[in-house]
Amino acid sequence: SVLQESEYKVGLYTSPHLKDFRERISINGKMIPEAEVVKFITENKSFFEQESLSFFEMTVGMAFEFFAEEKVDVAVIEVGLGGRLDSTNIITP
């Protein structure tokens, strides 16, 4: 909220969600549109199946792609447990 008040476009990735999957991915407090979720899954389904990606890996990929497309100024990312298999390890703080 401090970044938003400073007029930055802020992406937020958190987990888990409480009521709606889209709570995990938001920009300036607005959840990712359902159409964007459907589009991401539809466009990448064969890749997910071929690579046997986990739910967390797919969700992180969706967040990062959405933030890139929407050109956020800052992305606040809640990381996983760490370790070599944590898909948030691809980012540099």
Short mmCIF file of N, CA, C and O in Angstrom, two decimals:
data_model
loop_
_atom_site.label_atom_id
_atom_site.label_comp_id
_atom_site.label_asym_id
_atom_site.label_seq_id
_atom_site.Cartn_x
_atom_site.Cartn_y
_atom_site.Cartn_z
N SER A 1 0.82 -1.20 0.00
CA SER A 1 0.00 0.00 0.00
C SER A 1 0.87 1.26 0.00
O SER A 1 0.48 2.26 -0.59
N VAL A 2 2.05 1.20 0.62
CA VAL A 2 2.95 2.35 0.62
C VAL A 2 3.41 2.64 -0.81
O VAL A 2 3.45 3.80 -1.23
N LEU A 3 3.73 1.61 -1.56
CA LEU A 3 4.15 1.78 -2.94
C LEU A 3 3.02 2.34 -3.80
O LEU A 3 3.24 3.22 -4.63
N GLN A 4 1.81 1.84 -3.60
CA GLN A 4 0.66 2.35 -4.35
C GLN A 4 0.42 3.82 -4.03
O GLN A 4 0.14 4.62 -4.93
N GLU A 5 0.52 4.19 -2.76
CA GLU A 5 0.32 5.59 -2.36
C GLU A 5 1.40 6.49 -2.96
O GLU A 5 1.19 7.68 -3.14
N SER A 6 2.55 5.89 -3.28
CA SER A 6 3.64 6.64 -3.93
C SER A 6 3.48 6.65 -5.44
O SER A 6 4.39 7.00 -6.17
N GLU A 7 2.31 6.20 -5.90
CA GLU A 7 1.90 6.21 -7.31
C GLU A 7 2.65 5.22 -8.20
O GLU A 7 2.79 5.43 -9.40
N TYR A 8 3.13 4.14 -7.60
CA TYR A 8 3.69 3.05 -8.38
C TYR A 8 2.58 2.10 -8.77
O TYR A 8 1.60 1.94 -8.05
N LYS A 9 2.74 1.45 -9.92
CA LYS A 9 1.84 0.38 -10.32
C LYS A 9 2.42 -0.89 -9.71
O LYS A 9 3.52 -1.33 -10.06
N VAL A 10 1.69 -1.49 -8.77
CA VAL A 10 2.24 -2.55 -7.94
C VAL A 10 1.53 -3.88 -8.17
O VAL A 10 0.31 -4.00 -7.99
N GLY A 11 2.31 -4.88 -8.56
CA GLY A 11 1.82 -6.24 -8.66
C GLY A 11 2.04 -6.95 -7.35
O GLY A 11 3.07 -6.74 -6.69
N LEU A 12 1.10 -7.77 -6.93
CA LEU A 12 1.22 -8.52 -5.68
C LEU A 12 0.90 -9.98 -5.93
O LEU A 12 -0.15 -10.31 -6.50
N TYR A 13 1.84 -10.84 -5.54
CA TYR A 13 1.62 -12.29 -5.65
C TYR A 13 1.69 -12.88 -4.24
O TYR A 13 2.71 -12.72 -3.56
N THR A 14 0.62 -13.52 -3.80
CA THR A 14 0.57 -14.16 -2.50
C THR A 14 -0.07 -15.54 -2.62
O THR A 14 -0.71 -15.85 -3.61
N SER A 15 0.12 -16.33 -1.60
CA SER A 15 -0.58 -17.61 -1.53
C SER A 15 -0.70 -18.00 -0.06
O SER A 15 0.11 -17.54 0.76
N PRO A 16 -1.67 -18.77 0.29
CA PRO A 16 -2.73 -19.29 -0.56
C PRO A 16 -3.86 -18.28 -0.71
O PRO A 16 -3.83 -17.22 -0.09
N HIS A 17 -4.82 -18.63 -1.52
CA HIS A 17 -6.02 -17.79 -1.63
C HIS A 17 -7.04 -18.28 -0.60
O HIS A 17 -6.96 -19.40 -0.12
N LEU A 18 -7.98 -17.41 -0.25
CA LEU A 18 -8.99 -17.78 0.74
C LEU A 18 -10.31 -18.18 0.11
O LEU A 18 -10.90 -19.18 0.48
N LYS A 19 -10.79 -17.38 -0.86
CA LYS A 19 -12.08 -17.67 -1.49
C LYS A 19 -11.99 -17.81 -3.00
O LYS A 19 -12.73 -18.57 -3.58
N ASP A 20 -11.13 -17.05 -3.61
CA ASP A 20 -11.06 -16.99 -5.08
C ASP A 20 -9.60 -17.11 -5.48
O ASP A 20 -8.75 -16.37 -4.99
N PHE A 21 -9.30 -18.04 -6.38
CA PHE A 21 -7.93 -18.24 -6.85
C PHE A 21 -7.26 -16.92 -7.26
O PHE A 21 -6.08 -16.70 -7.03
N ARG A 22 -8.05 -16.03 -7.85
CA ARG A 22 -7.50 -14.79 -8.39
C ARG A 22 -6.96 -13.85 -7.32
O ARG A 22 -6.24 -12.91 -7.63
N GLU A 23 -7.26 -14.11 -6.05
CA GLU A 23 -6.70 -13.31 -4.95
C GLU A 23 -5.18 -13.36 -4.95
O GLU A 23 -4.53 -12.45 -4.45
N ARG A 24 -4.62 -14.42 -5.47
CA ARG A 24 -3.17 -14.61 -5.45
C ARG A 24 -2.42 -13.60 -6.31
O ARG A 24 -1.25 -13.33 -6.07
N ILE A 25 -3.08 -13.08 -7.33
CA ILE A 25 -2.42 -12.22 -8.31
C ILE A 25 -3.24 -10.94 -8.45
O ILE A 25 -4.39 -10.99 -8.88
N SER A 26 -2.64 -9.82 -8.09
CA SER A 26 -3.38 -8.56 -8.20
C SER A 26 -2.44 -7.42 -8.60
O SER A 26 -1.23 -7.50 -8.42
N ILE A 27 -3.05 -6.39 -9.13
CA ILE A 27 -2.32 -5.15 -9.45
C ILE A 27 -3.11 -4.01 -8.83
O ILE A 27 -4.30 -3.85 -9.10
N ASN A 28 -2.43 -3.27 -7.99
CA ASN A 28 -3.04 -2.15 -7.26
C ASN A 28 -4.37 -2.55 -6.62
O ASN A 28 -5.35 -1.83 -6.66
N GLY A 29 -4.37 -3.74 -6.01
CA GLY A 29 -5.53 -4.20 -5.26
C GLY A 29 -6.64 -4.83 -6.09
O GLY A 29 -7.63 -5.28 -5.54
N LYS A 30 -6.47 -4.89 -7.41
CA LYS A 30 -7.49 -5.50 -8.27
C LYS A 30 -7.01 -6.87 -8.73
O LYS A 30 -5.94 -6.98 -9.34
N MET A 31 -7.83 -7.87 -8.46
CA MET A 31 -7.46 -9.24 -8.84
C MET A 31 -7.31 -9.38 -10.35
O MET A 31 -7.98 -8.68 -11.12
N ILE A 32 -6.47 -10.32 -10.75
CA ILE A 32 -6.32 -10.65 -12.15
C ILE A 32 -7.70 -11.01 -12.72
O ILE A 32 -8.46 -11.74 -12.07
N PRO A 33 -8.05 -10.50 -13.88
CA PRO A 33 -9.36 -10.84 -14.46
C PRO A 33 -9.46 -12.33 -14.78
O PRO A 33 -8.48 -12.97 -15.18
N GLU A 34 -10.64 -12.88 -14.62
CA GLU A 34 -10.87 -14.29 -14.90
C GLU A 34 -10.48 -14.62 -16.34
O GLU A 34 -9.91 -15.69 -16.61
N ALA A 35 -10.75 -13.73 -17.26
CA ALA A 35 -10.41 -13.96 -18.67
C ALA A 35 -8.90 -14.13 -18.85
O ALA A 35 -8.46 -14.92 -19.70
N GLU A 36 -8.10 -13.44 -18.07
CA GLU A 36 -6.64 -13.58 -18.15
C GLU A 36 -6.19 -14.94 -17.64
O GLU A 36 -5.26 -15.53 -18.18
N VAL A 37 -6.83 -15.42 -16.60
CA VAL A 37 -6.51 -16.75 -16.07
C VAL A 37 -6.82 -17.81 -17.12
O VAL A 37 -5.99 -18.67 -17.42
N VAL A 38 -8.01 -17.73 -17.71
CA VAL A 38 -8.42 -18.69 -18.73
C VAL A 38 -7.48 -18.64 -19.93
O VAL A 38 -7.04 -19.67 -20.44
N LYS A 39 -7.14 -17.44 -20.36
CA LYS A 39 -6.23 -17.26 -21.51
C LYS A 39 -4.87 -17.90 -21.23
O LYS A 39 -4.33 -18.64 -22.06
N PHE A 40 -4.32 -17.65 -20.05
CA PHE A 40 -3.00 -18.19 -19.70
C PHE A 40 -3.02 -19.72 -19.72
O PHE A 40 -2.12 -20.35 -20.28
N ILE A 41 -4.03 -20.31 -19.10
CA ILE A 41 -4.12 -21.78 -19.05
C ILE A 41 -4.31 -22.35 -20.45
O ILE A 41 -3.64 -23.31 -20.84
N THR A 42 -5.19 -21.75 -21.23
CA THR A 42 -5.47 -22.23 -22.58
C THR A 42 -4.21 -22.17 -23.45
O THR A 42 -3.89 -23.13 -24.15
N GLU A 43 -3.50 -21.06 -23.39
CA GLU A 43 -2.31 -20.89 -24.23
C GLU A 43 -1.13 -21.76 -23.82
O GLU A 43 -0.26 -22.05 -24.62
N ASN A 44 -1.08 -22.18 -22.55
CA ASN A 44 0.08 -22.90 -22.05
C ASN A 44 -0.20 -24.33 -21.61
O ASN A 44 0.71 -25.01 -21.12
N LYS A 45 -1.42 -24.81 -21.80
CA LYS A 45 -1.82 -26.13 -21.30
C LYS A 45 -0.89 -27.25 -21.77
O LYS A 45 -0.46 -28.09 -20.98
N SER A 46 -0.57 -27.28 -23.04
CA SER A 46 0.28 -28.37 -23.54
C SER A 46 1.67 -28.32 -22.92
O SER A 46 2.26 -29.36 -22.61
N PHE A 47 2.21 -27.12 -22.71
CA PHE A 47 3.52 -26.98 -22.05
C PHE A 47 3.46 -27.49 -20.62
O PHE A 47 4.35 -28.21 -20.17
N PHE A 48 2.40 -27.13 -19.89
CA PHE A 48 2.26 -27.58 -18.50
C PHE A 48 2.23 -29.09 -18.44
O PHE A 48 2.87 -29.70 -17.58
N GLU A 49 1.47 -29.71 -19.34
CA GLU A 49 1.36 -31.17 -19.35
C GLU A 49 2.67 -31.82 -19.76
O GLU A 49 3.09 -32.81 -19.15
N GLN A 50 3.34 -31.26 -20.76
CA GLN A 50 4.61 -31.83 -21.25
C GLN A 50 5.68 -31.76 -20.16
O GLN A 50 6.45 -32.70 -19.99
N GLU A 51 5.73 -30.65 -19.43
CA GLU A 51 6.77 -30.46 -18.42
C GLU A 51 6.37 -30.92 -17.02
O GLU A 51 7.17 -30.82 -16.09
N SER A 52 5.13 -31.37 -16.87
CA SER A 52 4.60 -31.83 -15.57
C SER A 52 4.80 -30.77 -14.48
O SER A 52 5.30 -31.07 -13.39
N LEU A 53 4.39 -29.54 -14.78
CA LEU A 53 4.56 -28.46 -13.81
C LEU A 53 3.60 -28.60 -12.64
O LEU A 53 2.48 -29.09 -12.79
N SER A 54 4.05 -28.14 -11.48
CA SER A 54 3.19 -28.16 -10.29
C SER A 54 2.22 -26.98 -10.35
O SER A 54 2.40 -26.02 -11.12
N PHE A 55 1.20 -27.04 -9.52
CA PHE A 55 0.23 -25.94 -9.41
C PHE A 55 0.95 -24.64 -9.06
O PHE A 55 0.68 -23.60 -9.63
N PHE A 56 1.89 -24.70 -8.11
CA PHE A 56 2.63 -23.51 -7.70
C PHE A 56 3.45 -22.94 -8.85
O PHE A 56 3.47 -21.73 -9.07
N GLU A 57 4.11 -23.80 -9.61
CA GLU A 57 4.91 -23.33 -10.75
C GLU A 57 4.03 -22.64 -11.79
O GLU A 57 4.41 -21.59 -12.31
N MET A 58 2.88 -23.22 -12.08
CA MET A 58 1.97 -22.60 -13.06
C MET A 58 1.46 -21.25 -12.55
O MET A 58 1.38 -20.29 -13.30
N THR A 59 1.15 -21.19 -11.27
CA THR A 59 0.63 -19.95 -10.69
C THR A 59 1.68 -18.85 -10.69
O THR A 59 1.38 -17.70 -11.02
N VAL A 60 2.90 -19.19 -10.34
CA VAL A 60 3.99 -18.20 -10.36
C VAL A 60 4.21 -17.71 -11.79
O VAL A 60 4.35 -16.51 -12.03
N GLY A 61 4.22 -18.61 -12.75
CA GLY A 61 4.37 -18.22 -14.15
C GLY A 61 3.27 -17.29 -14.60
O GLY A 61 3.51 -16.30 -15.31
N MET A 62 2.04 -17.58 -14.19
CA MET A 62 0.91 -16.72 -14.54
C MET A 62 1.09 -15.33 -13.95
O MET A 62 0.87 -14.32 -14.65
N ALA A 63 1.49 -15.26 -12.71
CA ALA A 63 1.69 -13.95 -12.07
C ALA A 63 2.78 -13.16 -12.78
O ALA A 63 2.58 -11.97 -13.12
N PHE A 64 3.90 -13.79 -13.04
CA PHE A 64 5.01 -13.08 -13.68
C PHE A 64 4.64 -12.61 -15.08
O PHE A 64 4.98 -11.49 -15.48
N GLU A 65 3.95 -13.45 -15.84
CA GLU A 65 3.54 -13.04 -17.19
C GLU A 65 2.55 -11.87 -17.12
O GLU A 65 2.68 -10.90 -17.87
N PHE A 66 1.58 -11.96 -16.21
CA PHE A 66 0.59 -10.89 -16.07
C PHE A 66 1.27 -9.57 -15.67
O PHE A 66 0.97 -8.52 -16.24
N PHE A 67 2.19 -9.64 -14.73
CA PHE A 67 2.89 -8.42 -14.30
C PHE A 67 3.71 -7.83 -15.44
O PHE A 67 3.78 -6.62 -15.61
N ALA A 68 4.35 -8.68 -16.23
CA ALA A 68 5.14 -8.20 -17.38
C ALA A 68 4.23 -7.55 -18.42
O ALA A 68 4.54 -6.46 -18.92
N GLU A 69 3.12 -8.21 -18.75
CA GLU A 69 2.18 -7.66 -19.75
C GLU A 69 1.60 -6.33 -19.30
O GLU A 69 1.40 -5.43 -20.11
N GLU A 70 1.33 -6.20 -18.01
CA GLU A 70 0.72 -4.98 -17.48
C GLU A 70 1.75 -3.92 -17.08
O GLU A 70 1.39 -2.85 -16.63
N LYS A 71 3.02 -4.26 -17.26
CA LYS A 71 4.13 -3.33 -17.02
C LYS A 71 4.07 -2.69 -15.62
O LYS A 71 4.07 -1.48 -15.47
N VAL A 72 4.05 -3.57 -14.59
CA VAL A 72 4.06 -3.05 -13.23
C VAL A 72 5.41 -2.40 -12.95
O VAL A 72 6.43 -2.77 -13.53
N ASP A 73 5.40 -1.41 -12.08
CA ASP A 73 6.65 -0.76 -11.66
C ASP A 73 7.39 -1.60 -10.63
O ASP A 73 8.61 -1.66 -10.62
N VAL A 74 6.62 -2.23 -9.76
CA VAL A 74 7.17 -3.04 -8.67
C VAL A 74 6.31 -4.28 -8.53
O VAL A 74 5.08 -4.18 -8.59
N ALA A 75 6.94 -5.42 -8.32
CA ALA A 75 6.21 -6.65 -8.02
C ALA A 75 6.61 -7.11 -6.62
O ALA A 75 7.79 -7.31 -6.35
N VAL A 76 5.63 -7.25 -5.76
CA VAL A 76 5.85 -7.78 -4.42
C VAL A 76 5.49 -9.26 -4.48
O VAL A 76 4.34 -9.61 -4.77
N ILE A 77 6.48 -10.11 -4.24
CA ILE A 77 6.31 -11.55 -4.42
C ILE A 77 6.49 -12.28 -3.10
O ILE A 77 7.56 -12.19 -2.48
N GLU A 78 5.45 -12.96 -2.68
CA GLU A 78 5.59 -13.83 -1.51
C GLU A 78 6.28 -15.10 -2.01
O GLU A 78 5.75 -15.79 -2.89
N VAL A 79 7.44 -15.38 -1.48
CA VAL A 79 8.20 -16.52 -1.96
C VAL A 79 7.72 -17.80 -1.29
O VAL A 79 7.02 -17.78 -0.28
N GLY A 80 8.15 -18.91 -1.85
CA GLY A 80 7.82 -20.22 -1.28
C GLY A 80 8.73 -20.54 -0.12
O GLY A 80 9.32 -19.65 0.51
N LEU A 81 8.89 -21.82 0.16
CA LEU A 81 9.70 -22.25 1.29
C LEU A 81 11.20 -22.14 1.05
O LEU A 81 11.99 -22.37 1.94
N GLY A 82 11.59 -21.80 -0.17
CA GLY A 82 13.01 -21.73 -0.49
C GLY A 82 13.49 -23.06 -1.01
O GLY A 82 12.72 -23.98 -1.26
N GLY A 83 14.77 -23.14 -1.18
CA GLY A 83 15.33 -24.39 -1.68
C GLY A 83 15.35 -24.42 -3.20
O GLY A 83 14.77 -23.58 -3.86
N ARG A 84 16.02 -25.40 -3.72
CA ARG A 84 16.24 -25.45 -5.16
C ARG A 84 14.98 -25.68 -5.98
O ARG A 84 14.95 -25.38 -7.16
N LEU A 85 13.92 -26.20 -5.39
CA LEU A 85 12.70 -26.47 -6.13
C LEU A 85 11.65 -25.36 -6.00
O LEU A 85 10.56 -25.49 -6.52
N ASP A 86 11.97 -24.28 -5.32
CA ASP A 86 11.03 -23.18 -5.17
C ASP A 86 11.02 -22.36 -6.46
O ASP A 86 12.03 -21.77 -6.84
N SER A 87 9.88 -22.30 -7.13
CA SER A 87 9.81 -21.63 -8.44
C SER A 87 9.98 -20.12 -8.37
O SER A 87 10.21 -19.49 -9.40
N THR A 88 9.91 -19.54 -7.19
CA THR A 88 10.17 -18.10 -7.08
C THR A 88 11.67 -17.80 -7.07
O THR A 88 12.05 -16.63 -7.10
N ASN A 89 12.51 -18.82 -7.06
CA ASN A 89 13.96 -18.61 -7.05
C ASN A 89 14.50 -18.00 -8.34
O ASN A 89 15.67 -17.61 -8.39
N ILE A 90 13.69 -17.90 -9.37
CA ILE A 90 14.18 -17.36 -10.64
C ILE A 90 14.29 -15.84 -10.61
O ILE A 90 14.88 -15.26 -11.51
N ILE A 91 13.74 -15.19 -9.59
CA ILE A 91 13.81 -13.73 -9.53
C ILE A 91 15.00 -13.27 -8.71
O ILE A 91 15.49 -13.97 -7.86
N THR A 92 15.46 -12.07 -9.01
CA THR A 92 16.53 -11.45 -8.25
C THR A 92 15.91 -10.29 -7.48
O THR A 92 15.33 -9.39 -8.10
N PRO A 93 16.00 -10.31 -6.15
CA PRO A 93 15.40 -9.22 -5.37
C PRO A 93 15.98 -7.86 -5.74
O PRO A 93 17.11 -7.75 -6.12
#
